[in-house]
Short mmCIF file of C-alpha atoms in Angstrom, two decimals:
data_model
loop_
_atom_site.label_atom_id
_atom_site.label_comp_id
_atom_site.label_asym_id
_atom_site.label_seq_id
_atom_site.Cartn_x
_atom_site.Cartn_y
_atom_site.Cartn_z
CA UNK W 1 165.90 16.59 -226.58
CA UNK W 2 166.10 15.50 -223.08
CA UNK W 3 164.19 12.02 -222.28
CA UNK W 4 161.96 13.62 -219.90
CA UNK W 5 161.63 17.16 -218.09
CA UNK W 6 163.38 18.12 -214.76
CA UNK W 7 161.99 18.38 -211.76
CA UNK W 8 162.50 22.46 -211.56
CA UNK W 9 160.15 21.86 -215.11
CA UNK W 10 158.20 19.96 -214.16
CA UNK W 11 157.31 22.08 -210.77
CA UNK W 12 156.12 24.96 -213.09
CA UNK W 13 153.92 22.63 -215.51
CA UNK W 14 152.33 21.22 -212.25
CA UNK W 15 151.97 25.11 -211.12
CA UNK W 16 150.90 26.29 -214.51
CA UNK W 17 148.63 23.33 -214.93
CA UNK W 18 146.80 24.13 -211.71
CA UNK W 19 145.52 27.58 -213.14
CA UNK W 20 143.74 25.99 -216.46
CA UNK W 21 142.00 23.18 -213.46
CA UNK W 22 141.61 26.58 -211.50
CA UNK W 23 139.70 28.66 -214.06
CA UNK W 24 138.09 25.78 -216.41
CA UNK W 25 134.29 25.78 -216.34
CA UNK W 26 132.13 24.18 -213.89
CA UNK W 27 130.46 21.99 -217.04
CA UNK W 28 133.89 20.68 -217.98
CA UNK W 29 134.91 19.87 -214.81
CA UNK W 30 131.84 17.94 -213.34
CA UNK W 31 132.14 16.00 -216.80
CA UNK W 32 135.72 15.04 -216.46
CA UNK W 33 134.94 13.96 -213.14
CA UNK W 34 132.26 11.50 -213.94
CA UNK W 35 134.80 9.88 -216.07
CA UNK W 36 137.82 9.89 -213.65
CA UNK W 37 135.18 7.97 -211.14
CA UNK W 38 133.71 5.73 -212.98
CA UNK W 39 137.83 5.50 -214.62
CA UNK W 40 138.85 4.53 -210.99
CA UNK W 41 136.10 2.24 -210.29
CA UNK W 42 137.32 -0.15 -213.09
CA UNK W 43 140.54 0.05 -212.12
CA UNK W 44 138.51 -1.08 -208.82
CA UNK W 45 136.93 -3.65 -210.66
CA UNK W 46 140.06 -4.98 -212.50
CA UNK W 47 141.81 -5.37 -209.19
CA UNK W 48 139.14 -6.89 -207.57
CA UNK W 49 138.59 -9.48 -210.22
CA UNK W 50 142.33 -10.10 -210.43
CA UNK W 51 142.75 -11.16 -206.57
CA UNK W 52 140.29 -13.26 -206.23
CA UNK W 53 141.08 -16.91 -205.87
CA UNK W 54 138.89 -19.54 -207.49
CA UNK W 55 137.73 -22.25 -206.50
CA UNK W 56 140.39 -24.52 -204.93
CA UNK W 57 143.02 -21.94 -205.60
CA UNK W 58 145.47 -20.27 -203.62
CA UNK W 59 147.80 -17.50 -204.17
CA UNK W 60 151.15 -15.85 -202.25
CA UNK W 61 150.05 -12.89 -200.27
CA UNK W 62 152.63 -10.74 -201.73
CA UNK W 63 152.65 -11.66 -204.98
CA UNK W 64 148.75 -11.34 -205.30
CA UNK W 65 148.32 -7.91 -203.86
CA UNK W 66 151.42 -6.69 -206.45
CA UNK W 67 149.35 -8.61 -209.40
CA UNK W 68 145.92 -6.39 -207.85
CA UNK W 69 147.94 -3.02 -207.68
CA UNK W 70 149.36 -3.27 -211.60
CA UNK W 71 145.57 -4.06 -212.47
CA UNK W 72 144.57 -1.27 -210.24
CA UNK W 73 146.65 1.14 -212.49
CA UNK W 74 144.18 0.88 -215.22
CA UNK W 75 142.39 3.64 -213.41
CA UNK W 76 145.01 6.24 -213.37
CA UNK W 77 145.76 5.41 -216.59
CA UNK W 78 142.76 6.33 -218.23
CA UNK W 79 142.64 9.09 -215.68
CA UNK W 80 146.09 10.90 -217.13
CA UNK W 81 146.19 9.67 -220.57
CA UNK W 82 142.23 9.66 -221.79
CA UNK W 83 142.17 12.83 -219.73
CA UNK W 84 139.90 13.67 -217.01
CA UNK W 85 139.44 15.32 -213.30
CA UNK W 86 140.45 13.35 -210.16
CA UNK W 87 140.51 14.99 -206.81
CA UNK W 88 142.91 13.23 -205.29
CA UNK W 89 145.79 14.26 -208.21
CA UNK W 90 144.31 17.56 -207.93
CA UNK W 91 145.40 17.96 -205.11
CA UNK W 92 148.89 19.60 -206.64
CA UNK W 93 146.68 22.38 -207.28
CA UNK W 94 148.19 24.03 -203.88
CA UNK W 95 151.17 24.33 -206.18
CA UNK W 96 149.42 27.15 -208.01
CA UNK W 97 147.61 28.54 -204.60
CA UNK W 98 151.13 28.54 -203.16
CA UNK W 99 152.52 30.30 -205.68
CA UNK W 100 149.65 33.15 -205.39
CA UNK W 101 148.39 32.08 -209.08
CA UNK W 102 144.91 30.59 -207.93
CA UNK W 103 142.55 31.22 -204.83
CA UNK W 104 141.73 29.78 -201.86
CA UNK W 105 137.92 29.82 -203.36
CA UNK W 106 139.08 29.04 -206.53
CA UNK W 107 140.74 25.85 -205.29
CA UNK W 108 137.57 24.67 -203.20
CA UNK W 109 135.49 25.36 -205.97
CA UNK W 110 137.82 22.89 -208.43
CA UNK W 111 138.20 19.86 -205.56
CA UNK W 112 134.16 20.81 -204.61
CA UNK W 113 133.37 19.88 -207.94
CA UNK W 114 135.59 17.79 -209.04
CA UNK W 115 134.78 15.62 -206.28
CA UNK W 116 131.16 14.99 -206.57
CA UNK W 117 131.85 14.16 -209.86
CA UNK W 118 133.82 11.16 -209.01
CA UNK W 119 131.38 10.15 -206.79
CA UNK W 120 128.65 10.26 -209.18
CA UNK W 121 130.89 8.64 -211.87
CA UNK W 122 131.35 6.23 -209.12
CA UNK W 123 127.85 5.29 -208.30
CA UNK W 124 127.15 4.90 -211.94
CA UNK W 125 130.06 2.41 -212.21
CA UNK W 126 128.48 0.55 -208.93
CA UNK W 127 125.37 0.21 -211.21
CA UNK W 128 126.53 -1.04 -214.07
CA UNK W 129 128.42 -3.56 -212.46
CA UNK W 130 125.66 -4.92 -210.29
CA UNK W 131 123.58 -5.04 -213.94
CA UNK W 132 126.30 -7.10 -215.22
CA UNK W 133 126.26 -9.46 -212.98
CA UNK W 134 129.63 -9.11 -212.39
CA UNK W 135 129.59 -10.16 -208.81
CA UNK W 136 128.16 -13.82 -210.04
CA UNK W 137 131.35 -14.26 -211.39
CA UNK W 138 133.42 -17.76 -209.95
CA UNK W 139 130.53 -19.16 -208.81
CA UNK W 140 130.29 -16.11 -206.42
CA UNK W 141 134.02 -15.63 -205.50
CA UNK W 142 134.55 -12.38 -207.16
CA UNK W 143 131.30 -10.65 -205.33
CA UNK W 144 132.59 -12.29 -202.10
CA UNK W 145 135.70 -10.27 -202.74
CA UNK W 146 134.01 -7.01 -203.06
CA UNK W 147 132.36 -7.29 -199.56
CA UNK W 148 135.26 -8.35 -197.78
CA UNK W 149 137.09 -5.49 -199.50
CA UNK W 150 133.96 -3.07 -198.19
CA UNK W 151 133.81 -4.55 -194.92
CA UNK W 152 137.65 -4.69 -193.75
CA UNK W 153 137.46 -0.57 -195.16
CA UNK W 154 134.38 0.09 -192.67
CA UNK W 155 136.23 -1.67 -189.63
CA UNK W 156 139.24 -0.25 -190.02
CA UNK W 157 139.76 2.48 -186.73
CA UNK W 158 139.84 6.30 -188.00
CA UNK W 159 143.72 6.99 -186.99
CA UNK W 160 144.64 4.09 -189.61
CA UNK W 161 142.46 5.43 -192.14
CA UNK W 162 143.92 8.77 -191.74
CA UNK W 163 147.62 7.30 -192.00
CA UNK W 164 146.79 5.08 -195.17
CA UNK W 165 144.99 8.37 -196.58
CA UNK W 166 147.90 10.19 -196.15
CA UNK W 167 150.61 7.78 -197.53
CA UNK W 168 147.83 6.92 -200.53
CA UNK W 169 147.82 10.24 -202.01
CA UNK W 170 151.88 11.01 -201.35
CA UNK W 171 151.73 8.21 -203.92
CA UNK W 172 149.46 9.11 -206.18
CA UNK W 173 150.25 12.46 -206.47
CA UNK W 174 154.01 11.21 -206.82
CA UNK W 175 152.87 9.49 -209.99
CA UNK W 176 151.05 12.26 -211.29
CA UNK W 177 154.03 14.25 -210.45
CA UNK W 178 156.10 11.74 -213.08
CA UNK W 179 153.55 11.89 -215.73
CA UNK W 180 154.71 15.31 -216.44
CA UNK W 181 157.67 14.64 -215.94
CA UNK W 182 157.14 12.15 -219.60
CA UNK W 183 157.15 12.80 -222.98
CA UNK W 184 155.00 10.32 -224.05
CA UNK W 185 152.03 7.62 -223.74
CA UNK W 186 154.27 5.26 -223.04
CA UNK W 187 156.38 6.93 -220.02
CA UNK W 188 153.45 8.30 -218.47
CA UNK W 189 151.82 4.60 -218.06
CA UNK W 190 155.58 3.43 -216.88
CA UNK W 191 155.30 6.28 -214.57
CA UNK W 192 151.84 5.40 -213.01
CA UNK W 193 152.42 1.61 -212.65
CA UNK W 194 155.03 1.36 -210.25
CA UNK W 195 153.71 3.95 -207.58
CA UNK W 196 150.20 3.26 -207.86
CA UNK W 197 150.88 -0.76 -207.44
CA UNK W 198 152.99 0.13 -204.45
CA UNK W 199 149.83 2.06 -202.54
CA UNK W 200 147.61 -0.83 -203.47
CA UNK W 201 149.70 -3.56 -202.80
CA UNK W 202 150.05 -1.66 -199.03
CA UNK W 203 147.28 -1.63 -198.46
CA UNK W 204 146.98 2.44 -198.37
CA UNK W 205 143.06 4.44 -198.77
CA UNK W 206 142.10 6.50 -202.11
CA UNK W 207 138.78 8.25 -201.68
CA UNK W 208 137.59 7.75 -205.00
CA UNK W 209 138.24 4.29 -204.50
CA UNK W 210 136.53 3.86 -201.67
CA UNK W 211 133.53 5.89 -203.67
CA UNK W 212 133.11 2.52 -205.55
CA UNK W 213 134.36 -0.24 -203.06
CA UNK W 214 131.86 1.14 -200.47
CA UNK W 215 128.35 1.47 -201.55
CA UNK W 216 129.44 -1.72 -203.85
CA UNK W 217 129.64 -3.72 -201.08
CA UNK W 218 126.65 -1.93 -199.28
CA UNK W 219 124.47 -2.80 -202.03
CA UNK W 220 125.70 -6.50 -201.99
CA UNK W 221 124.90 -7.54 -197.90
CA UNK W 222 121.90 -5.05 -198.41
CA UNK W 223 119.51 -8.64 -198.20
CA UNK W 224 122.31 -10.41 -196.36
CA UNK W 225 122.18 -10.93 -191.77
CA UNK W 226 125.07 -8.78 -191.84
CA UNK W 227 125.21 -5.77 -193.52
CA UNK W 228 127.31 -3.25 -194.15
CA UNK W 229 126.23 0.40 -192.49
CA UNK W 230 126.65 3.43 -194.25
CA UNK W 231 127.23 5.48 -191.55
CA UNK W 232 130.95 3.49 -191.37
CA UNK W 233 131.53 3.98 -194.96
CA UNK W 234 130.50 7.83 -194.72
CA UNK W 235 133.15 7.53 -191.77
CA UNK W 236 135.78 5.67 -193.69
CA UNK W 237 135.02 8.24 -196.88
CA UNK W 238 135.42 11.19 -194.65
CA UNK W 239 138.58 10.34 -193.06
CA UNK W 240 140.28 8.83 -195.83
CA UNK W 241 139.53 12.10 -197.72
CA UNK W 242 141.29 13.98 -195.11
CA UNK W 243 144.53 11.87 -195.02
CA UNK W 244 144.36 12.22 -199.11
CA UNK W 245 143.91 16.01 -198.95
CA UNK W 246 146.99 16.34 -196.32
CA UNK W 247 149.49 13.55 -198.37
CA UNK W 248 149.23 15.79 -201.71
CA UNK W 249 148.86 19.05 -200.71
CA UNK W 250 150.85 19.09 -197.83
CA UNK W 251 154.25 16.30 -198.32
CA UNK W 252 154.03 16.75 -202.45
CA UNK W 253 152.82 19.96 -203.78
CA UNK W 254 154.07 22.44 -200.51
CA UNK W 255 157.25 20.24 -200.32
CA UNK W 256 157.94 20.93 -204.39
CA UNK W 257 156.79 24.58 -204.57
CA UNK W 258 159.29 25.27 -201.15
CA UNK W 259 162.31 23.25 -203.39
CA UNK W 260 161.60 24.93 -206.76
CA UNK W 261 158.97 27.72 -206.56
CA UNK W 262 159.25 29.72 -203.39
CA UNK W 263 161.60 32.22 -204.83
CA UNK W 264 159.95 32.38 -208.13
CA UNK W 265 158.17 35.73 -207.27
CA UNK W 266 158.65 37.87 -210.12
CA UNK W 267 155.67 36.94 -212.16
CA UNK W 268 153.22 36.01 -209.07
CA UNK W 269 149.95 37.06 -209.43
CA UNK W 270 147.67 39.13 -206.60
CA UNK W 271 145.08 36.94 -204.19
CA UNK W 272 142.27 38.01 -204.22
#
């Protein structure tokens, strides 16, 4: 048995896998999604807690954000292995759509869904971690962290956002793309690491991630003389959704069906 599937296999699991996301019910979805936000916002939380520097510490730029991204990867992680519904990664749904097994509507419906969910699983994470006192953590340090994270998202100017959106979710989807490419646990978390570290560690925009950075750092400079407004972060959400939409559907899922899929006709279904 091969060590993992090719690429002309893989296209049709993606394809094939975007009908069951396509025609699962709207109970199962919204509760996978919870999970895959509030999955993401730990990884979130791990990365956050990972870069920041204590007191009378330091750390190499580089080095620090590649430490933050491999943290990060919890969240995918759990996303692909535990098993759950993230919008961005489901975003190789236009696989299916392209191949005329899944509707337009059926497609909105799924990322509709799918993406309130995260954001509720999201909130709830936001919550919990403001329960926990996690921002109190080194002396302070760690909360600090999650409003400069928050505020540098906010101020960043809409074109940027767009780009980072964009080059985000070519990654993400990438490493979704290798997880069915494996054969087991252990390739599939291999497969994650090393694309979602890069997109962190460049500083690239994932809407779900944003879903908990955001309103986390709204809720801590709520009380404080400068606050954080949520009319940038709806911005920021908005944008950064776009540029994730156009990265996986359009330079992952559209590029892969054209290579492998296109001329696979013979068992495509009617639109309706």
């Amino acid at each position: 048995m091969p060590d993992a599937y090719a690429p002309a296999e893989v296209a049709i699991r993606v394809r094939d896998g975007g009908v069951g996301k396509a025609t699962a019910s709207a109970a199962a979805l919204v509760a996978l999604a919870v999970l895959a936000g509030a999955f993401i916002a730990l990884g979130g939380l791990f990365y956050t807690v990972t870069i920041t520097a204590g007191p009378n510490q330091s750390g190499h730029f580089g080095l620090t954000r590649l430490t933050g991204g491999v943290a990060f990867s919890l969240g995918l992680i759990l996303v692909v292995v535990g098993g759950a519904e993230l919008f961005t990664g489901n975003n190789l749904m236009a696989m299916a759509w392209a191949a005329g097994r899944v509707t337009s509507a059926q497609v909105l419906r799924n990322w509709g869904l799918v993406y309130l969910g995260n954001l509720a699983g999201a909130i709830g994470t936001v919550v919990l971690v403001l329960l926990a006192g996690i921002p109190q953590l080194s002396d302070g340090a760690v909360g600090e962290t999650m409003i400069r994270i928050a505020r540098a998202k906010v101020t960043l100017d809409p074109l940027s956002a767009l780009a980072r959106g964009v080059l985000c979710n070519v990654l993400v989807c990438l490493a979704v793309w290798l997880c069915m490419a494996a054969r087991s646990v252990a390739d599939k978390i291999l497969a994650i690491v090393f694309p979602i570290s890069a997109f962190v560690a460049c500083g690239f925009e994932h809407s779900v991630a944003n879903m908990f950075f955001l309103p986390l750092g709204i809720a801590l400079t709520t009380s404080g003389s400068d606050p954080i407004a949520w009319t940038g972060a709806w911005v920021n959400l908005a944008v950064v959704t776009v540029g994730n939409v156009i990265g996986g559907t359009g330079l992952v899922a559209l590029v892969y069906w054209f290579v492998y899929l296109r001329h696979s006709t013979q068992d495509r279904e009617p639109s309706h």
